[in-house]
Structure formats: structure tokens, C-alpha cells
């Protein structure tokens, strides 16, 4: 074995020491053997020696018995009478030659797999010695268990075992070598009557600090002395007890018997050693005897793990089911080799540490619950951990799975598990899920209860991450620890985090906070509106109209894009913006904890915002924003277009408020995304407030002039928006009316939607569309920001601006994704919505052509801005068609776009084109006005 | 460990229709690494059949072989042993040990495999072995009509070769075994 492998593994050896094993557990191989039940848990040296020797003798006997050599047999009985039976061409399978040929066949199969074992660690695993050992062990096991036979993957279960043994043995001999000198010098003065405990403790110390030779001189002497005795201990069974303790490691670790020990470990792992998880079952194509499902064990385990997934993350589960991704497609590989293919060997050892440490004994079935036995896998701690590990892994790639559109790509993602993973978190999550798995086994009995409890539990869980403190365990799902969801979303945002150059300088805690924030934003869409918010809503309802709509629009340019803020506190507005700013700028000192309560948030927000805000331009609209938006609200409430609609929504909301009480603070963080555009807009306003009115260019025009990057262009866009709103007063009215009610359906949970859908499907959809538009506009503004940043006055904060813009855009995109999920859920729930499809296929098709043509014209013009837009035009066309065909599908496309495209430039522009299409699709009136300058 | 099948004088289809079914059932692909055939197959179909048993096929030409491209003699090295192959109708007197020994020296081989007599014989001679696997189909020869189908399987392992003789006598396959070590210089007839 190469030296570097030893070194590489060295740190991990000292990671876990099981207390009861007196230091033996400090070596991973020994610990595994204890966990696998090969070594007795009792600390008696005699037991240890006896058991070890027995197991090795058994292997040696097996080897003698099963590994046949026809030539050797010839020596014993030459000219044997049954030469007719025992010849190379004999048809008798029991003949020596028959067995020989069978073994040879098996060996060939095994060798084929072994030759491809861990090519990255080929120096060790491809060495002839190692290959021979692995081959013999596998061969013997297969011969011993003809009912299982050899299956691909078994070698990958064995390899880590042998590797671990080898690492430990190397380590031991290394220690011996280092301390040899000391031993020779002072051997005579050594007494063998040393205390056992002292010894093992010292030895560990020696292992950990080998360089510290001065301090451990005495210990190393002892080590050396016992090492010399090792071979004796191996061979001479009766040895005085005085040497016993020193021999312990020598007993259990010996290079000579590495193969024997590896076989025993492998056999224990495969058979499960009396426990409920026997890896051999996973290779068996026939159902296990006690299985009720009648499925092969590995399929059953896959189903169990899917079941667990459905509890933990039903949306992902339904997504996978929708795509037709059966669990066994990938779980077969995951489970059979115990995730050996998904992790590097180094990580795998850590994972196995956990899996093997978990108790494999079947849990008591005294509950008498027949359902509990429906998943045999979940009947032990180890099995539950394995299932939990699988779920944890699938959640790790959750976001990219959501981005997949068909089973093939989905499986591709699942079978190409990312390499750079945070193993600790993964394992920690798995462990937390393990508890859930063991628990869910019981709750699985009544799936309908689960269905009912689903929404509650969902909100309860989302409430968790908001309040780190103890939460009332109303549902079994509250067992999910806070870190779980955080982790989940962290994974989701990992990719984006990486892209954020400006955020790179942040401390890790800052990143975490940021993800926290986003997580809150996202969870908000799933959760229901908070009472506080609803209250505010009502309050706004009561307030009287002070300004005309026109006034509002002129005062707050671009605010029509952000009409969603009607739902928000002004204080929380400030707070959120403030905190985001702080995060972006890497100032982590703000109190993220204040999120816990809305009151705190208000205080801290208002307190710090003043100090943070450098320009009064920012703070003015922000502070006055709420009143303005309240006015907005009132205006729109009264407008005839959507008053019925909004009233309905409000009713719904009021009805649902009691249910919302567990999560009083989940909603406000949404403001994050609303503030940024606001800020951006206002900065844009600063730059070119005067020019804005003059430009009446179409909305699409700026797409064609992307390359100009001038401020006026940007301003004109806003002006367009403004003008559009002005000139088409009715339109904007209806728009704002929609927007005021938009949040209700979006934030309502599926159960509520069921009611809503019945009454007002189309209205809800429209509202959804409006809220989508808002997010899209947020994105648009970010885009503009991106483009004009060269000409922007705020040069110093340029990078920050980009970063902020990205944050905002990401947030908005995520909101969109949530909406799309919601939409698809609605689609499933309400068959009436299917008519949407046919409606969408109607005569509206025609207008799609023009934007597409324009994009293509831009491409054809060869303008530098389009130089890197290769293929985007075609892409956009495709997307536009999709939009027209199916809104829901298009939104899925959006999420796909958002996730999958690696090229950042391309991605941004794709998204942009797509979003523009969505806008046009949803609001033809705006489109028309935009096209007619 | 290498298994080498040696057979010859099948005379299909002139003197025999096919290999005996018992032989055919024993000869399965996957076990044999080399086939050496002394000749007189006589048609190409037989060669194709032998190829199915093992792709490494070596044939010398018998006087009835349709295929004229087979060589008169052939030598090959398997493991530590050098094998010589010849049909034997060229060696006169047919089946004479001294004449065959001359050929053995000529080819400078440890094991000489010849045919033509349709009688299984195996001699250990001058530190080598001279083997005649007989006729695998039991076809009559110009010498005798009383022919038992037989072939030879050699298990070459290091310096040792174990010759298994398969003979079909009264419908039963009889197996015999001859041990031979390269270093030993003893010479005696084993059959």
C-alpha cells in the first residue's frame, strides 16, 4: 500500500472512538468489526483472541475446502477409479473439474469487476496482491453462499473493508517501526505487569502523536515489546494474561490474516449478522421470506426510501413520480453498494462509519402494527439510516432534480452525484432523517392522515427555521431539526452563491445568513399569510385615499412594478433591505436573530436603517412607500375590475388566519425582493428623471439596443412603463387591482386553493400571473441595471450593485418557481384548469411572432450586444411557443433554465428573453402599447 | 493450466457421419484453450465445428482433406512444452515409433501428435511423448476396420502434462490418464 494513502487516512482514524471498546475502536477496522459483530463487545482478551482465531480458522478451512485445484487432487488419489467422472470434460458438476471450471468462471467474472475497482486508487486496489485477496474472498463467499452467487457490486462492498484493514495494519506497523529504537535500548527494564488501561491509553496517544517521541518514550517501548509478541499471539493460543492487553491490537490486526479478517467482515456485512439489514438481500432477486410486499428486498428498500422522501419533501417526491422516476432506477445502485459509487472512498468510509455504527438489531414489533413490517428496511436503526441517507442525498440534489423535465435527465443527475459535497451536513441530515424514518414507519399506517397533516406539517416545519427555539411538537414531523431545512435550502442555493462574486468576500456565516434569508423568502410562499400582515392589509383597506393614482405613479416611478409591496410593513421593508445590504456588503454584524419576532424586526429595522441609508433618496420612497401602497390598495379595491376577486381572496385569507398562527413571522422576508428593484429604480430616477417622459419607445426596443448601455435607454424603459400605465389608465388600474390581490392565492396553501379554485379559477390564475409579472419586472430592472452599470454614476458601488441585482433577481426567480409549483399543483387539483390549455391554444398565437421576429432581427443585425446570443433567438422562439401552449409548462421551463444552464451570460439572456415573453403573454395590452410607439 | 484437445481422422462425411453424440456432449466451449487436429477432417464444416469449441485451432493436412492449404507439419509452443503436429501418412512405416521419433527429433518437439493409424497410442520416448489420438469418429482405416472412437485431452501445467484419453468402448466413454513430466527421461509404453 502506498504511503500517501496511509497519510491521507490518518486524520480520520482518531475521529470516533467508541467508549466501550477501550481504545480498540480508535482504529476504524476494529471499530467496524465490533459493529459488525465479529469481535465480541466484551473487553476480555481471551474472548478477543478466541473469536479472532476462530473466525480466521473458519476462513482458512473454507479456503481449503472450496478452492479446488484439480492438480493437487491428483496427487492424493492418482489413478482414482472414477476417472470417468473426474476428468476435464466431465459433465458432472460435482466433480473436481466441474467445480474447478465453475470456480474459474466465477473467478473470471469477479476479476472482470475487480480490474475496474477504484481506478483512481489503482496503486492499491489494482496491485496483484490486493486483487488476489479480493478475488479469493469474493470467490469463497460466493461459493459458500451459492444461493446468492456473485453479483456485480459485491466487490465494491468488500473493497472498503479490506482497505480499512490495510490502512490500520499499515499504521500499526508504522508505529512499530518508528519506535523500534527505543524498544531495543530499554527492553530489559520493561515490566509486563503494566496496567492494561494505561497501556491502551498510551498507545492511542502514540498513534496520535508519533512525532512526540520524547514524551512517549516509555509507551513506545511497550509498543515495541508487544509487537514482537504479536506473531506468537497469533499462533500460540495460550499465552499468559500479562501480555494480553498489549497483544490486543496484535490479535485483531495482522497483516498475515488481513484476508481472513476481511472475509469475516464481508460475510458479516452481507449476512447482516442476525440483524435486519443484510446486504446480500439487496442482491437477491427474490422476495425475502418475511416480506409482506412480495418485492425483492432492494426494491422494497427503495420503496421505503421513497416513502420517507414523500414525508420529508412531498413536492420533490411528486415531481419524481410525475417524471416516472422509479426509486429502484437509482436506489438499486445506491443501496447495493451502500453508496459506494456516489462518494469517494474517503467520504465513503465516513458514511459507513455511521451506517455500521447504527444498531442493526431489529426493532421490537410489539406495537403489533402490521404496517410497521411493510418496510423491513426500516426495522432497524441501520436500515433506517440507510434509507435516511438516501433521502438526504436526494435532497442534496433537490434543486437540480426539480429542474429536470424528463426521467432521463433526472436519472442522470441522480446517478452522477456531485463530488464536492459537504459530507458532514449530509450525514447529519441523514441522522436526523433516521429518526424520522423510524418514526414514519408507524405513521405510515394511515397515509390519509398524512395527507391531511401535510399542509400543517409543512408550515410547521417552515416555522421551525424561523424560531431556533423549541417548537411545540404537534406533528411527528417536528422532529426535523432546524438545521435540516436550512441545509435543504442551502443546497438549493449553493450554485447561486458560487456565482456571486461580490459575495465571495463574505465570511461563511454571512453566506449562511444570506441563504437563511432566501430560505425565508421561499418558505413564505408556501406558508400562509401571517395574521400581522393580514391585519395590515385590513388597515390599509380602511385608510382613505389621499392622492390620485396619477400622482402616485408620477411620484414613485417604477413602483407599479412593485405593487406587491402593498402587503408589507414599511418597517419590515426597511429592515429587509437593510439586512440584505449588509449581507451583500459583507457586514455581518446585523442581527439576523431579530427575524424571530416581527416586533424585534421592526425595531431593529427602523433603528439601523437610518444609519445605513446614505442617501435620502432611498429612504424617502421607502418610508413613504407603505402609505402610498396602501393608497394603491384602496384604489384598486374600489376598482370594478377586480373588486369581487379581491374580496374573495380576503375572505379566504381571513378564514385561514387561525391556521396561520403557528408561524407569525414567516411572510415579511418577502420584501427582500421588492426593495431592490425599488432601490434600483430610484437610482435610475436620480440619473435621468427628466428624460423619462420623453421616451415612448416600445418595451421591446431596449432589447434591440442592449448594446448601448446608456442610461437614457434604461430610463426610457421605465418611462415606458410609466407612460403605459398613464395612457392606458384602465389597464394599469386593473393591473394594480390584480396585484393587490395577487399575494393571496400565491401564498395560500394547497388546501385553501381547493376552495378558491372552485369559485374563481381564472381570477386566481390572473392574480398569479400578475404577481409573476412583478417578479419578472424585478428581474427586468436588474437586467437594466446590469446593462447600464458602465454609465452609472454609482461607479464605486458598481460591483455591489451587480451583486445586489443578482440577489434580487435570484429571489424573484425563486418566487417564480414557487408560483410555478403552485400552478402545477393547482392544475392537478382542479380538472377545470385543464381548459386553460385549450384556452391558451386559442387565437392569441399570432402576437407571439412579432417579439420573436424582433429578437431574431436583433440577431441578424450583428449588433455586438447579440454577438454572444447565439442560438438564443431560436431558444426564445421555442419558449414563446411554449408559453402560448401551456403556461405551467413554460414556468417549468423557466425553472429549468434557471437551474441547468451553466454559462452565466447565456443563462441570463435566456431568462431575459423568456421573461419578456411571459410578460407579453400575460399582458397583451401592454405589449400592444409597447409595440406602437 | 492449459487444456489442449488433440484429435484427428474424422473422415466426415466419407467414413463417418459425425462425431459420436457422447463425445459431442462432452466437448463444450469454454474449457479447451487449444485444439490440435492431425488432419483428415475432411470437409470444412468439421473445421467450423472445431472452431466453435475453441477458436485456437491448429490443423495439419491429411491425405483426404479438401482444404489444401493445411501445412504438412506444424509446431507450436504451449506453456513449457513444444508440440509437433503431423498427420502421419507421410511417416513410414505408419505408426512406427522409431520413424515417429525421427520426426520428433526433426521438429525438435517435446510432444509429437500424429494420426492416420486410427489407433490410440501414446509413447514416452527420449524425454518426450509421442501420441496418436486415434480417430475421433471411429472411422475405419486402411489398416483396420475395428476402430474405437477416441481422442486425447492434454492438461499442460508447468512442466507437467497429463494426458486424458477418451475412448468410446461399447457405447461407454472410457477415460484413461497418463502423467508425464518433462524432466523425466523414462521411456515406456503406456497403453
Short mmCIF file of C-alpha atoms in Angstrom, two decimals, chain A residues 105-368:
data_model
loop_
_atom_site.label_atom_id
_atom_site.label_comp_id
_atom_site.label_asym_id
_atom_site.label_seq_id
_atom_site.Cartn_x
_atom_site.Cartn_y
_atom_site.Cartn_z
CA UNK A 105 -15.95 -18.98 -14.46
CA UNK A 106 -16.82 -17.17 -11.28
CA UNK A 107 -13.29 -16.02 -10.91
CA UNK A 108 -13.31 -14.62 -14.36
CA UNK A 109 -16.44 -12.70 -13.61
CA UNK A 110 -15.03 -11.43 -10.35
CA UNK A 111 -11.75 -10.49 -11.93
CA UNK A 112 -13.54 -8.56 -14.59
CA UNK A 113 -15.16 -6.40 -11.97
CA UNK A 114 -12.10 -6.21 -9.80
CA UNK A 115 -9.98 -4.93 -12.60
CA UNK A 116 -12.20 -1.88 -12.71
CA UNK A 117 -12.31 -1.32 -8.99
CA UNK A 118 -11.46 2.19 -7.91
CA UNK A 119 -9.30 3.13 -10.84
CA UNK A 120 -8.40 6.36 -9.06
CA UNK A 121 -6.82 4.35 -6.28
CA UNK A 122 -5.34 1.85 -8.66
CA UNK A 123 -1.96 1.82 -6.99
CA UNK A 124 -3.52 -0.03 -4.15
CA UNK A 125 -6.57 -1.79 -5.47
CA UNK A 126 -5.06 -2.82 -8.76
CA UNK A 127 -1.99 -4.30 -7.16
CA UNK A 128 -1.84 -8.05 -7.81
CA UNK A 129 -1.75 -8.86 -4.13
CA UNK A 130 -4.81 -6.90 -3.33
CA UNK A 131 -6.65 -8.17 -6.36
CA UNK A 132 -5.84 -11.71 -5.39
CA UNK A 133 -7.11 -11.20 -1.89
CA UNK A 134 -10.30 -9.57 -3.05
CA UNK A 135 -10.83 -12.27 -5.60
CA UNK A 136 -10.34 -15.08 -3.15
CA UNK A 137 -12.62 -13.53 -0.60
CA UNK A 138 -15.36 -12.93 -3.10
CA UNK A 139 -14.92 -16.35 -4.57
CA UNK A 140 -15.15 -18.04 -1.23
CA UNK A 141 -18.13 -16.05 -0.18
CA UNK A 142 -19.94 -16.84 -3.36
CA UNK A 143 -19.09 -20.50 -3.08
CA UNK A 144 -20.20 -20.51 0.49
CA UNK A 145 -23.44 -18.85 -0.43
CA UNK A 146 -24.39 -20.41 -3.72
CA UNK A 147 -27.93 -19.15 -3.27
CA UNK A 148 -26.66 -15.61 -3.65
CA UNK A 149 -23.84 -16.15 -6.06
CA UNK A 150 -21.77 -13.33 -7.31
CA UNK A 151 -23.44 -10.12 -8.29
CA UNK A 152 -21.86 -7.01 -9.58
CA UNK A 153 -21.26 -4.60 -6.80
CA UNK A 154 -20.25 -7.07 -4.15
CA UNK A 155 -16.66 -6.29 -4.81
CA UNK A 156 -17.35 -2.69 -4.05
CA UNK A 157 -18.74 -3.64 -0.70
CA UNK A 158 -15.68 -5.67 0.07
CA UNK A 159 -13.03 -3.27 -1.13
CA UNK A 160 -13.52 -0.64 1.56
CA UNK A 161 -13.37 -3.31 4.23
CA UNK A 162 -10.07 -4.60 3.03
CA UNK A 163 -8.82 -1.12 2.56
CA UNK A 164 -9.66 -0.14 6.07
CA UNK A 165 -7.95 -3.21 7.44
CA UNK A 166 -4.90 -2.49 5.40
CA UNK A 167 -4.76 1.12 6.47
CA UNK A 168 -4.87 0.16 10.10
CA UNK A 169 -2.28 -2.52 9.74
CA UNK A 170 0.00 -0.16 7.92
CA UNK A 171 -0.50 2.32 10.64
CA UNK A 172 0.30 -0.18 13.31
CA UNK A 173 3.48 -1.32 11.65
CA UNK A 174 4.45 2.25 11.05
CA UNK A 175 4.18 2.92 14.72
CA UNK A 176 6.23 -0.13 15.45
CA UNK A 177 8.94 0.87 13.07
CA UNK A 178 9.21 4.33 14.45
CA UNK A 179 9.59 3.16 17.98
CA UNK A 180 11.89 0.31 17.35
CA UNK A 181 14.98 2.08 18.60
CA UNK A 182 13.51 2.84 21.93
CA UNK A 183 12.50 -0.68 22.32
CA UNK A 184 15.93 -2.10 21.73
CA UNK A 185 17.51 0.26 24.19
CA UNK A 186 15.30 -0.29 27.15
CA UNK A 187 13.62 -3.57 26.62
CA UNK A 188 15.26 -5.16 29.61
CA UNK A 189 13.92 -2.65 32.02
CA UNK A 190 10.39 -3.20 30.84
CA UNK A 191 7.84 -4.80 33.06
CA UNK A 192 4.99 -6.68 31.57
CA UNK A 193 2.76 -6.12 34.53
CA UNK A 194 1.64 -2.76 33.28
CA UNK A 195 -1.92 -1.81 33.76
CA UNK A 196 -3.99 -2.67 30.77
CA UNK A 197 -5.92 0.52 30.71
CA UNK A 198 -2.82 2.59 30.94
CA UNK A 199 -1.38 0.76 28.13
CA UNK A 200 -4.17 1.13 25.68
CA UNK A 201 -4.49 4.75 26.51
CA UNK A 202 -0.83 5.32 25.92
CA UNK A 203 -0.91 3.50 22.72
CA UNK A 204 -3.57 5.66 21.41
CA UNK A 205 -1.53 8.62 22.31
CA UNK A 206 1.35 7.18 20.44
CA UNK A 207 -0.81 6.74 17.44
CA UNK A 208 -1.96 10.28 17.54
CA UNK A 209 1.33 11.93 18.24
CA UNK A 210 4.02 9.87 16.77
CA UNK A 211 6.37 12.75 16.36
CA UNK A 212 6.25 13.36 20.05
CA UNK A 213 8.74 10.68 20.77
CA UNK A 214 10.34 12.21 23.78
CA UNK A 215 7.13 12.30 25.71
CA UNK A 216 6.02 8.84 24.74
CA UNK A 217 9.27 7.06 25.03
CA UNK A 218 8.07 4.73 27.69
CA UNK A 219 4.98 3.95 25.77
CA UNK A 220 6.79 3.24 22.60
CA UNK A 221 8.96 0.76 24.40
CA UNK A 222 5.92 -1.09 25.42
CA UNK A 223 4.50 -0.95 21.98
CA UNK A 224 7.57 -2.44 20.60
CA UNK A 225 7.64 -5.20 23.08
CA UNK A 226 4.15 -6.28 22.39
CA UNK A 227 4.64 -6.07 18.71
CA UNK A 228 7.36 -8.54 18.90
CA UNK A 229 4.99 -10.82 20.63
CA UNK A 230 2.33 -10.43 18.01
CA UNK A 231 3.21 -13.36 15.82
CA UNK A 232 3.34 -15.54 18.85
CA UNK A 233 -0.02 -14.37 19.96
CA UNK A 234 -1.36 -15.16 16.59
CA UNK A 235 -0.08 -18.65 16.55
CA UNK A 236 0.14 -19.66 20.15
CA UNK A 237 -3.32 -19.63 21.50
CA UNK A 238 -2.40 -19.96 25.11
CA UNK A 239 -0.44 -17.02 26.23
CA UNK A 240 -0.25 -15.58 29.66
CA UNK A 241 -2.59 -12.82 30.50
CA UNK A 242 0.13 -10.39 31.29
CA UNK A 243 0.79 -9.93 27.61
CA UNK A 244 -2.83 -9.96 26.70
CA UNK A 245 -3.54 -6.31 26.74
CA UNK A 246 -0.53 -5.50 24.74
CA UNK A 247 -1.49 -8.12 22.29
CA UNK A 248 -4.98 -6.90 21.72
CA UNK A 249 -4.21 -4.96 18.65
CA UNK A 250 -1.86 -7.62 17.52
CA UNK A 251 -4.62 -10.12 17.88
CA UNK A 252 -7.13 -8.27 15.86
CA UNK A 253 -4.79 -6.72 13.36
CA UNK A 254 -2.32 -8.77 11.50
CA UNK A 255 -1.10 -8.46 8.01
CA UNK A 256 -0.96 -12.16 7.73
CA UNK A 257 -4.61 -12.53 8.45
CA UNK A 258 -5.87 -9.49 6.69
CA UNK A 259 -7.59 -11.63 4.13
CA UNK A 260 -9.21 -13.72 6.81
CA UNK A 261 -10.44 -10.73 8.69
CA UNK A 262 -11.69 -9.04 5.58
CA UNK A 263 -13.66 -12.13 4.73
CA UNK A 264 -15.25 -12.18 8.15
CA UNK A 265 -16.20 -8.55 7.87
CA UNK A 266 -17.59 -9.08 4.42
CA UNK A 267 -19.59 -12.05 5.50
CA UNK A 268 -20.98 -10.19 8.47
CA UNK A 269 -21.91 -7.27 6.31
CA UNK A 270 -23.57 -9.45 3.75
CA UNK A 271 -25.43 -11.63 6.16
CA UNK A 272 -26.27 -8.80 8.48
CA UNK A 273 -25.03 -10.87 11.41
CA UNK A 274 -28.51 -11.60 12.61
CA UNK A 275 -29.70 -8.08 12.09
CA UNK A 276 -32.38 -6.92 9.78
CA UNK A 277 -30.15 -5.35 7.17
CA UNK A 278 -28.28 -7.98 5.26
CA UNK A 279 -26.56 -6.65 2.22
CA UNK A 280 -26.86 -9.98 0.49
CA UNK A 281 -30.60 -9.47 0.42
CA UNK A 282 -30.11 -6.38 -1.65
CA UNK A 283 -28.59 -8.53 -4.34
CA UNK A 284 -31.27 -11.13 -4.20
CA UNK A 285 -33.91 -11.05 -6.90
CA UNK A 286 -36.46 -12.94 -4.87
CA UNK A 287 -38.52 -11.52 -2.05
CA UNK A 288 -37.29 -12.12 1.43
CA UNK A 289 -39.15 -14.72 3.41
CA UNK A 290 -40.82 -12.43 5.87
CA UNK A 291 -41.51 -9.72 3.39
CA UNK A 292 -45.14 -8.87 3.02
CA UNK A 293 -44.81 -6.74 -0.01
CA UNK A 294 -43.67 -9.60 -2.17
CA UNK A 295 -40.97 -7.43 -3.61
CA UNK A 296 -37.29 -8.15 -3.73
CA UNK A 297 -35.65 -6.60 -0.71
CA UNK A 298 -33.82 -3.95 -2.60
CA UNK A 299 -36.98 -2.82 -4.34
CA UNK A 300 -38.72 -2.80 -1.06
CA UNK A 301 -35.97 -0.71 0.43
CA UNK A 302 -36.26 1.67 -2.49
CA UNK A 303 -39.95 1.99 -1.93
CA UNK A 304 -39.35 2.57 1.74
CA UNK A 305 -36.90 5.28 0.96
CA UNK A 306 -39.30 6.89 -1.47
CA UNK A 307 -41.92 6.74 1.16
CA UNK A 308 -39.65 8.54 3.52
CA UNK A 309 -38.95 11.09 0.86
CA UNK A 310 -42.63 11.67 0.37
CA UNK A 311 -42.92 12.50 4.02
CA UNK A 312 -39.95 14.77 4.11
CA UNK A 313 -40.36 16.50 0.81
CA UNK A 314 -43.57 15.64 -0.91
CA UNK A 315 -43.13 18.11 -3.72
CA UNK A 316 -39.89 16.54 -4.75
CA UNK A 317 -41.44 13.15 -4.39
CA UNK A 318 -44.35 14.03 -6.57
CA UNK A 319 -42.01 15.60 -9.05
CA UNK A 320 -40.07 12.40 -9.33
CA UNK A 321 -43.20 10.33 -9.53
CA UNK A 322 -44.51 12.62 -12.18
CA UNK A 323 -41.43 12.11 -14.24
CA UNK A 324 -41.79 8.40 -13.78
CA UNK A 325 -38.52 8.04 -11.96
CA UNK A 326 -38.93 4.84 -10.05
CA UNK A 327 -36.79 4.65 -6.95
CA UNK A 328 -35.12 1.44 -7.95
CA UNK A 329 -33.68 3.04 -11.05
CA UNK A 330 -31.06 4.70 -8.97
CA UNK A 331 -31.57 3.30 -5.49
CA UNK A 332 -30.50 -0.09 -6.72
CA UNK A 333 -27.04 1.25 -7.22
CA UNK A 334 -27.08 3.37 -4.14
CA UNK A 335 -28.23 0.65 -1.83
CA UNK A 336 -26.45 -2.35 -3.18
CA UNK A 337 -23.04 -0.91 -2.70
CA UNK A 338 -24.08 1.18 0.26
CA UNK A 339 -23.44 4.42 -1.64
CA UNK A 340 -20.02 3.23 -2.65
CA UNK A 341 -20.41 4.65 -6.12
CA UNK A 342 -21.71 8.01 -5.03
CA UNK A 343 -18.89 9.00 -2.73
CA UNK A 344 -15.17 8.97 -2.95
CA UNK A 345 -13.60 6.25 -0.87
CA UNK A 346 -12.56 8.71 1.74
CA UNK A 347 -16.05 10.02 2.18
CA UNK A 348 -17.49 6.59 1.92
CA UNK A 349 -15.58 5.46 4.96
CA UNK A 350 -17.17 8.23 6.97
CA UNK A 351 -20.60 7.29 5.68
CA UNK A 352 -20.00 3.69 6.53
CA UNK A 353 -18.80 4.69 9.94
CA UNK A 354 -22.24 6.00 10.56
CA UNK A 355 -24.08 3.18 8.92
CA UNK A 356 -22.15 0.48 10.68
CA UNK A 357 -22.33 2.22 14.00
CA UNK A 358 -26.09 2.20 13.77
CA UNK A 359 -27.67 -0.70 15.53
CA UNK A 360 -28.69 -3.43 13.17
CA UNK A 361 -30.88 -5.34 15.53
CA UNK A 362 -34.49 -5.48 14.54
CA UNK A 363 -36.68 -3.15 16.46
CA UNK A 364 -39.39 -4.60 18.59
CA UNK A 365 -42.52 -5.23 16.72
CA UNK A 366 -44.54 -5.26 19.89
CA UNK A 367 -46.57 -2.40 18.57
CA UNK A 368 -48.41 -5.06 16.65
#
